[in-house]
mmCIF file of C-alpha atoms in Angstrom:
data_model
loop_
_atom_site.group_PDB
_atom_site.id
_atom_site.type_symbol
_atom_site.label_atom_id
_atom_site.label_comp_id
_atom_site.label_asym_id
_atom_site.label_seq_id
_atom_site.Cartn_x
_atom_site.Cartn_y
_atom_site.Cartn_z
ATOM 1 C CA MET A 83 -39.135 68.704 -51.868
ATOM 2 C CA THR A 84 -39.755 71.977 -51.702
ATOM 3 C CA GLY A 85 -43.068 73.156 -54.124
ATOM 4 C CA ALA A 86 -43.833 76.173 -55.984
ATOM 5 C CA ASP A 87 -46.442 77.235 -53.309
ATOM 6 C CA GLY A 88 -43.682 77.055 -50.497
ATOM 7 C CA ALA A 89 -44.542 74.334 -48.432
ATOM 8 C CA VAL A 90 -42.545 71.535 -48.113
ATOM 9 C CA LEU A 91 -43.654 68.013 -48.635
ATOM 10 C CA SER A 92 -41.923 64.728 -48.548
ATOM 11 C CA THR A 93 -43.423 60.689 -48.273
ATOM 12 C CA VAL A 94 -43.232 58.899 -44.841
ATOM 13 C CA LEU A 95 -44.583 56.218 -46.199
ATOM 14 C CA ASP A 96 -45.289 54.263 -49.557
ATOM 15 C CA THR A 97 -47.350 50.754 -49.830
ATOM 16 C CA GLY A 98 -46.309 50.352 -53.737
ATOM 17 C CA ALA A 99 -50.156 49.951 -54.333
ATOM 18 C CA GLY A 100 -51.250 53.639 -54.160
ATOM 19 C CA LEU A 101 -51.217 53.837 -50.559
ATOM 20 C CA VAL A 102 -49.092 56.797 -49.691
ATOM 21 C CA ARG A 103 -48.488 58.978 -46.785
ATOM 22 C CA ARG A 104 -47.258 62.221 -47.138
ATOM 23 C CA LEU A 105 -45.869 65.338 -44.316
ATOM 24 C CA ALA A 106 -46.590 68.522 -45.801
ATOM 25 C CA VAL A 107 -44.888 71.172 -43.581
ATOM 26 C CA VAL A 108 -46.590 74.391 -44.301
ATOM 27 C CA PRO A 109 -44.672 77.436 -43.170
ATOM 28 C CA PRO A 110 -46.135 81.303 -41.420
ATOM 29 C CA GLY A 111 -47.885 82.332 -44.270
ATOM 30 C CA GLU A 112 -47.083 80.666 -47.064
ATOM 31 C CA ARG A 113 -49.387 78.045 -48.874
ATOM 32 C CA PHE A 114 -50.289 74.361 -49.652
ATOM 33 C CA ASP A 115 -52.377 73.732 -52.814
ATOM 34 C CA GLY A 116 -53.065 71.326 -55.579
ATOM 35 C CA VAL A 117 -55.906 68.859 -56.575
ATOM 36 C CA ALA A 118 -56.419 65.595 -54.617
ATOM 37 C CA GLY A 119 -55.346 61.864 -56.108
ATOM 38 C CA ALA A 120 -57.981 59.861 -58.136
ATOM 39 C CA GLY A 121 -58.519 57.725 -55.264
ATOM 40 C CA GLY A 122 -59.015 61.211 -52.371
ATOM 41 C CA GLU A 123 -56.978 61.637 -49.554
ATOM 42 C CA LEU A 124 -57.446 61.667 -45.733
ATOM 43 C CA TRP A 125 -55.542 64.422 -44.063
ATOM 44 C CA PHE A 126 -54.998 65.016 -40.348
ATOM 45 C CA VAL A 127 -53.770 68.996 -39.228
ATOM 46 C CA ILE A 128 -50.668 67.454 -37.031
ATOM 47 C CA ALA A 129 -49.627 71.052 -35.862
ATOM 48 C CA GLY A 130 -50.898 74.594 -36.370
ATOM 49 C CA THR A 131 -53.111 76.713 -37.627
ATOM 50 C CA GLY A 132 -54.758 78.179 -41.231
ATOM 51 C CA VAL A 133 -57.417 78.394 -43.365
ATOM 52 C CA LEU A 134 -58.558 76.110 -46.059
ATOM 53 C CA ALA A 135 -60.578 77.131 -49.023
ATOM 54 C CA SER A 136 -61.891 74.558 -51.665
ATOM 55 C CA GLY A 137 -64.707 73.033 -54.148
ATOM 56 C CA GLY A 138 -65.292 77.319 -54.749
ATOM 57 C CA GLY A 139 -66.866 77.278 -51.101
ATOM 58 C CA ALA A 140 -66.042 79.928 -48.233
ATOM 59 C CA ASP A 141 -62.608 79.753 -46.790
ATOM 60 C CA ARG A 142 -62.230 77.824 -42.952
ATOM 61 C CA PRO A 143 -60.276 77.443 -40.217
ATOM 62 C CA VAL A 144 -57.996 74.527 -39.500
ATOM 63 C CA ARG A 145 -55.961 73.959 -36.832
ATOM 64 C CA ALA A 146 -54.134 70.819 -34.483
ATOM 65 C CA ASP A 147 -56.768 68.032 -34.627
ATOM 66 C CA THR A 148 -58.940 68.431 -37.307
ATOM 67 C CA GLY A 149 -59.048 66.004 -39.833
ATOM 68 C CA VAL A 150 -60.054 66.488 -43.722
ATOM 69 C CA TRP A 151 -61.155 64.453 -46.286
ATOM 70 C CA LEU A 152 -60.674 65.536 -50.074
ATOM 71 C CA PRO A 153 -63.076 63.797 -52.370
ATOM 72 C CA PRO A 154 -61.160 62.797 -55.799
ATOM 73 C CA GLY A 155 -60.242 65.534 -57.763
ATOM 74 C CA ALA A 156 -61.348 67.851 -55.383
ATOM 75 C CA GLY A 157 -59.394 71.297 -55.725
ATOM 76 C CA TYR A 158 -57.961 73.094 -52.218
ATOM 77 C CA GLU A 159 -55.091 75.901 -51.352
ATOM 78 C CA LEU A 160 -54.298 75.691 -47.100
ATOM 79 C CA ARG A 161 -52.738 78.679 -46.127
ATOM 80 C CA ALA A 162 -50.726 78.686 -42.598
ATOM 81 C CA GLY A 163 -50.770 80.671 -40.335
ATOM 82 C CA ALA A 164 -48.704 83.688 -39.321
ATOM 83 C CA ALA A 165 -47.713 82.259 -35.719
ATOM 84 C CA GLY A 166 -46.065 79.500 -37.014
ATOM 85 C CA GLU A 167 -45.633 76.279 -39.183
ATOM 86 C CA LEU A 168 -48.536 74.145 -39.679
ATOM 87 C CA ARG A 169 -47.760 70.743 -40.067
ATOM 88 C CA LEU A 170 -50.173 68.028 -42.129
ATOM 89 C CA ASP A 171 -50.805 64.677 -42.305
ATOM 90 C CA SER A 172 -51.703 63.676 -45.464
ATOM 91 C CA VAL A 173 -52.968 59.845 -47.083
ATOM 92 C CA VAL A 174 -53.501 59.946 -50.671
ATOM 93 C CA LEU A 175 -56.268 56.274 -51.284
ATOM 94 C CA PRO A 176 -55.253 54.098 -53.993
ATOM 95 C CA ALA A 177 -57.925 55.276 -57.277
ATOM 96 C CA GLY A 178 -61.122 53.015 -57.718
ATOM 97 C CA GLY A 179 -62.491 53.557 -54.075
ATOM 98 C CA ALA A 180 -65.449 54.782 -53.138
ATOM 99 C CA GLY A 181 -65.969 58.278 -53.544
ATOM 100 C CA ALA A 182 -67.365 60.610 -50.517
ATOM 101 C CA GLY A 183 -71.403 59.758 -49.620
ATOM 102 C CA GLY A 184 -72.721 58.980 -46.666
ATOM 103 C CA ALA A 185 -73.531 61.568 -44.076
ATOM 104 C CA ALA A 186 -71.052 63.694 -41.993
ATOM 105 C CA GLY A 187 -71.994 63.187 -38.712
ATOM 106 C CA ALA A 188 -71.901 65.677 -35.711
ATOM 107 C CA GLY A 189 -68.263 67.965 -36.147
ATOM 108 C CA SER A 190 -68.372 68.197 -39.969
ATOM 109 C CA ALA A 191 -69.349 69.821 -42.839
ATOM 110 C CA VAL A 192 -69.598 68.540 -46.351
ATOM 111 C CA GLU A 193 -70.291 70.726 -49.229
ATOM 112 C CA ALA A 194 -70.904 70.177 -52.976
ATOM 113 C CA GLY A 195 -69.127 70.365 -55.991
ATOM 114 C CA GLY A 196 -66.006 67.877 -55.229
ATOM 115 C CA ALA A 197 -65.204 70.038 -51.515
ATOM 116 C CA ALA A 198 -63.331 68.985 -49.220
ATOM 117 C CA VAL A 199 -64.795 67.567 -45.538
ATOM 118 C CA LEU A 200 -63.998 68.555 -42.208
ATOM 119 C CA SER A 201 -63.965 66.886 -38.864
ATOM 120 C CA GLU A 202 -62.709 67.964 -35.772
ATOM 121 C CA LEU A 203 -61.350 65.093 -33.514
ATOM 122 C CA ALA A 204 -62.684 66.962 -30.236
ATOM 123 C CA SER A 205 -66.403 66.517 -31.578
ATOM 124 C CA ARG A 206 -66.194 63.412 -31.649
ATOM 125 C CA GLU A 207 -67.451 60.010 -29.663
ATOM 126 C CA ALA A 208 -64.766 58.518 -27.791
ATOM 127 C CA GLU A 209 -65.265 54.769 -27.760
ATOM 128 C CA VAL A 210 -64.149 51.926 -25.942
ATOM 129 C CA THR A 211 -62.040 48.139 -26.236
ATOM 130 C CA GLY A 212 -60.658 46.201 -23.895
ATOM 131 C CA ASP A 213 -58.787 49.406 -22.041
ATOM 132 C CA ARG A 214 -58.064 51.697 -25.704
ATOM 133 C CA ARG A 215 -59.973 54.448 -27.154
ATOM 134 C CA PHE A 216 -60.732 55.592 -30.310
ATOM 135 C CA ARG A 217 -62.341 58.255 -32.297
ATOM 136 C CA VAL A 218 -63.544 57.701 -35.404
ATOM 137 C CA LEU A 219 -62.893 61.166 -37.554
ATOM 138 C CA PHE A 220 -63.647 59.777 -40.800
ATOM 139 C CA GLY A 221 -65.346 56.467 -42.566
ATOM 140 C CA PRO A 222 -68.076 54.650 -43.951
ATOM 141 C CA GLY A 223 -71.241 56.453 -43.215
ATOM 142 C CA LEU A 224 -69.073 59.309 -41.363
ATOM 143 C CA GLY A 225 -68.335 61.093 -45.040
ATOM 144 C CA CYS A 226 -65.768 59.186 -46.205
ATOM 145 C CA GLU A 227 -66.784 56.033 -48.119
ATOM 146 C CA ALA A 228 -63.246 55.296 -49.287
ATOM 147 C CA ALA A 229 -61.274 54.399 -46.239
ATOM 148 C CA THR A 230 -61.553 55.318 -42.047
ATOM 149 C CA GLN A 231 -59.488 57.262 -40.813
ATOM 150 C CA PHE A 232 -59.261 57.124 -36.390
ATOM 151 C CA GLU A 233 -56.879 58.732 -33.471
ATOM 152 C CA GLY A 234 -56.272 56.166 -31.168
ATOM 153 C CA GLU A 235 -55.122 55.755 -27.664
ATOM 154 C CA ILE A 236 -53.360 52.601 -25.822
ATOM 155 C CA PRO A 237 -52.384 52.883 -21.942
ATOM 156 C CA PRO A 238 -48.648 51.455 -20.910
ATOM 157 C CA GLY A 239 -48.983 47.862 -21.277
ATOM 158 C CA ARG A 240 -49.143 45.037 -24.474
ATOM 159 C CA ALA A 241 -52.682 43.612 -25.834
ATOM 160 C CA PRO A 242 -52.735 40.469 -27.143
ATOM 161 C CA GLU A 243 -52.154 40.291 -30.966
ATOM 162 C CA HIS A 244 -54.293 40.952 -34.120
ATOM 163 C CA PHE A 245 -55.186 41.193 -37.059
ATOM 164 C CA HIS A 246 -57.888 43.225 -40.211
ATOM 165 C CA PRO A 247 -58.934 42.289 -43.006
ATOM 166 C CA TYR A 248 -58.062 45.197 -44.973
ATOM 167 C CA ASP A 249 -54.240 48.040 -45.279
ATOM 168 C CA GLU A 250 -53.512 49.964 -41.588
ATOM 169 C CA VAL A 251 -51.265 52.829 -42.124
ATOM 170 C CA VAL A 252 -50.214 54.000 -38.480
ATOM 171 C CA LEU A 253 -48.667 57.369 -37.660
ATOM 172 C CA ILE A 254 -47.006 57.851 -33.718
ATOM 173 C CA LEU A 255 -48.562 60.755 -32.688
ATOM 174 C CA ALA A 256 -47.402 61.159 -29.172
ATOM 175 C CA GLY A 257 -45.291 58.273 -27.066
ATOM 176 C CA GLN A 258 -43.441 55.018 -26.847
ATOM 177 C CA GLY A 259 -43.572 51.961 -27.801
ATOM 178 C CA VAL A 260 -42.990 48.767 -29.418
ATOM 179 C CA LEU A 261 -44.724 47.367 -33.184
ATOM 180 C CA HIS A 262 -44.726 43.562 -32.648
ATOM 181 C CA ALA A 263 -45.219 41.682 -36.402
ATOM 182 C CA GLY A 264 -43.681 39.733 -38.441
ATOM 183 C CA GLY A 265 -41.344 37.886 -35.922
ATOM 184 C CA ARG A 266 -40.292 41.348 -35.595
ATOM 185 C CA ASP A 267 -40.157 43.515 -32.585
ATOM 186 C CA SER A 268 -39.591 47.396 -33.293
ATOM 187 C CA PRO A 269 -38.831 50.074 -31.233
ATOM 188 C CA LEU A 270 -41.952 53.716 -32.260
ATOM 189 C CA ALA A 271 -41.613 57.221 -31.720
ATOM 190 C CA PRO A 272 -43.573 59.968 -32.427
ATOM 191 C CA GLY A 273 -43.166 60.282 -36.357
ATOM 192 C CA ASN A 274 -42.078 56.736 -37.158
ATOM 193 C CA CYS A 275 -45.283 55.319 -39.000
ATOM 194 C CA VAL A 276 -45.569 51.528 -40.358
ATOM 195 C CA HIS A 277 -47.658 49.582 -42.215
ATOM 196 C CA LEU A 278 -49.725 46.528 -42.065
ATOM 197 C CA PRO A 279 -50.810 44.521 -44.382
ATOM 198 C CA PRO A 280 -54.240 42.886 -44.506
ATOM 199 C CA GLY A 281 -54.130 40.119 -41.938
ATOM 200 C CA ARG A 282 -50.874 40.387 -40.833
ATOM 201 C CA SER A 283 -51.040 39.403 -37.085
ATOM 202 C CA HIS A 284 -49.045 42.453 -34.528
ATOM 203 C CA CYS A 285 -49.648 44.559 -31.594
ATOM 204 C CA LEU A 286 -49.132 48.375 -30.725
ATOM 205 C CA GLU A 287 -47.644 47.847 -27.465
ATOM 206 C CA ASN A 288 -47.443 51.173 -24.900
ATOM 207 C CA THR A 289 -43.897 50.866 -23.530
ATOM 208 C CA GLY A 290 -43.670 54.021 -21.692
ATOM 209 C CA PRO A 291 -45.455 56.130 -18.461
ATOM 210 C CA ALA A 292 -48.122 58.488 -21.049
ATOM 211 C CA THR A 293 -50.203 57.510 -23.145
ATOM 212 C CA LEU A 294 -49.714 56.412 -26.468
ATOM 213 C CA ARG A 295 -51.513 58.192 -28.784
ATOM 214 C CA VAL A 296 -51.956 57.213 -33.197
ATOM 215 C CA LEU A 297 -53.342 58.344 -35.880
ATOM 216 C CA GLY A 298 -54.424 55.276 -38.291
ATOM 217 C CA VAL A 299 -56.453 54.688 -41.725
ATOM 218 C CA PHE A 300 -57.568 51.547 -42.892
ATOM 219 C CA HIS A 301 -58.590 51.070 -46.264
ATOM 220 C CA PRO A 302 -60.747 50.271 -47.452
ATOM 221 C CA GLY A 303 -63.107 51.547 -44.383
ATOM 222 C CA GLY A 304 -64.065 49.561 -41.158
ATOM 223 C CA SER A 305 -63.931 49.845 -37.336
ATOM 224 C CA PRO A 306 -60.929 50.544 -34.638
ATOM 225 C CA ALA A 307 -63.341 47.757 -32.865
ATOM 226 C CA ALA A 308 -63.273 44.763 -35.585
ATOM 227 C CA LYS A 309 -60.108 42.582 -34.954
ATOM 228 C CA THR A 310 -59.652 38.684 -35.119
ATOM 229 C CA THR A 311 -56.756 37.584 -32.451
ATOM 230 C CA GLY A 312 -54.146 35.467 -33.200
#
């Protein structure tokens, strides 16, 4: 769907419970503007560069691998740079969650008045669980109490199946793999998105020669290292 602001917005996944993943494509020089929903939104810049204005504060540059937390009701205007289109992942959270709260941690900037919070992936410390690495952009105590946004890196191979006590939506950023869940095997490629309800046993297998890179959002917030096998 093309909006009056020039952006093309499409729904990638709708869990039916208020957790919705969308892709926004903003052509060069065009803008994407609006107001965050009642539960807030978590963004991640997949490709391109731009400038974000929110909450009446100073304009701030964004680029690939920038995470953005928009608290409930925060207004925004994102303008793409002139060099190429900007591709943005947007996860709309269910209403009734916690607000921004907490401290933003290194690499983030919190503004008063319901403005956006930015977090650069390069500034986040890598955490290791088994042979997998992840970096948390936002979460409880890291600028967003409502949910957790993280980037994960999975080497070739398969780990044991596990489950979490929260909703998880996963976007494939790079690589090839297979999702093992609910007795089914589903191929994964860049742009694919999956929803894993609370308690659903699953495993992401990397079937390619390179790292499988994923972008995950947990609702409510939690650590990617916290999992129950079985």
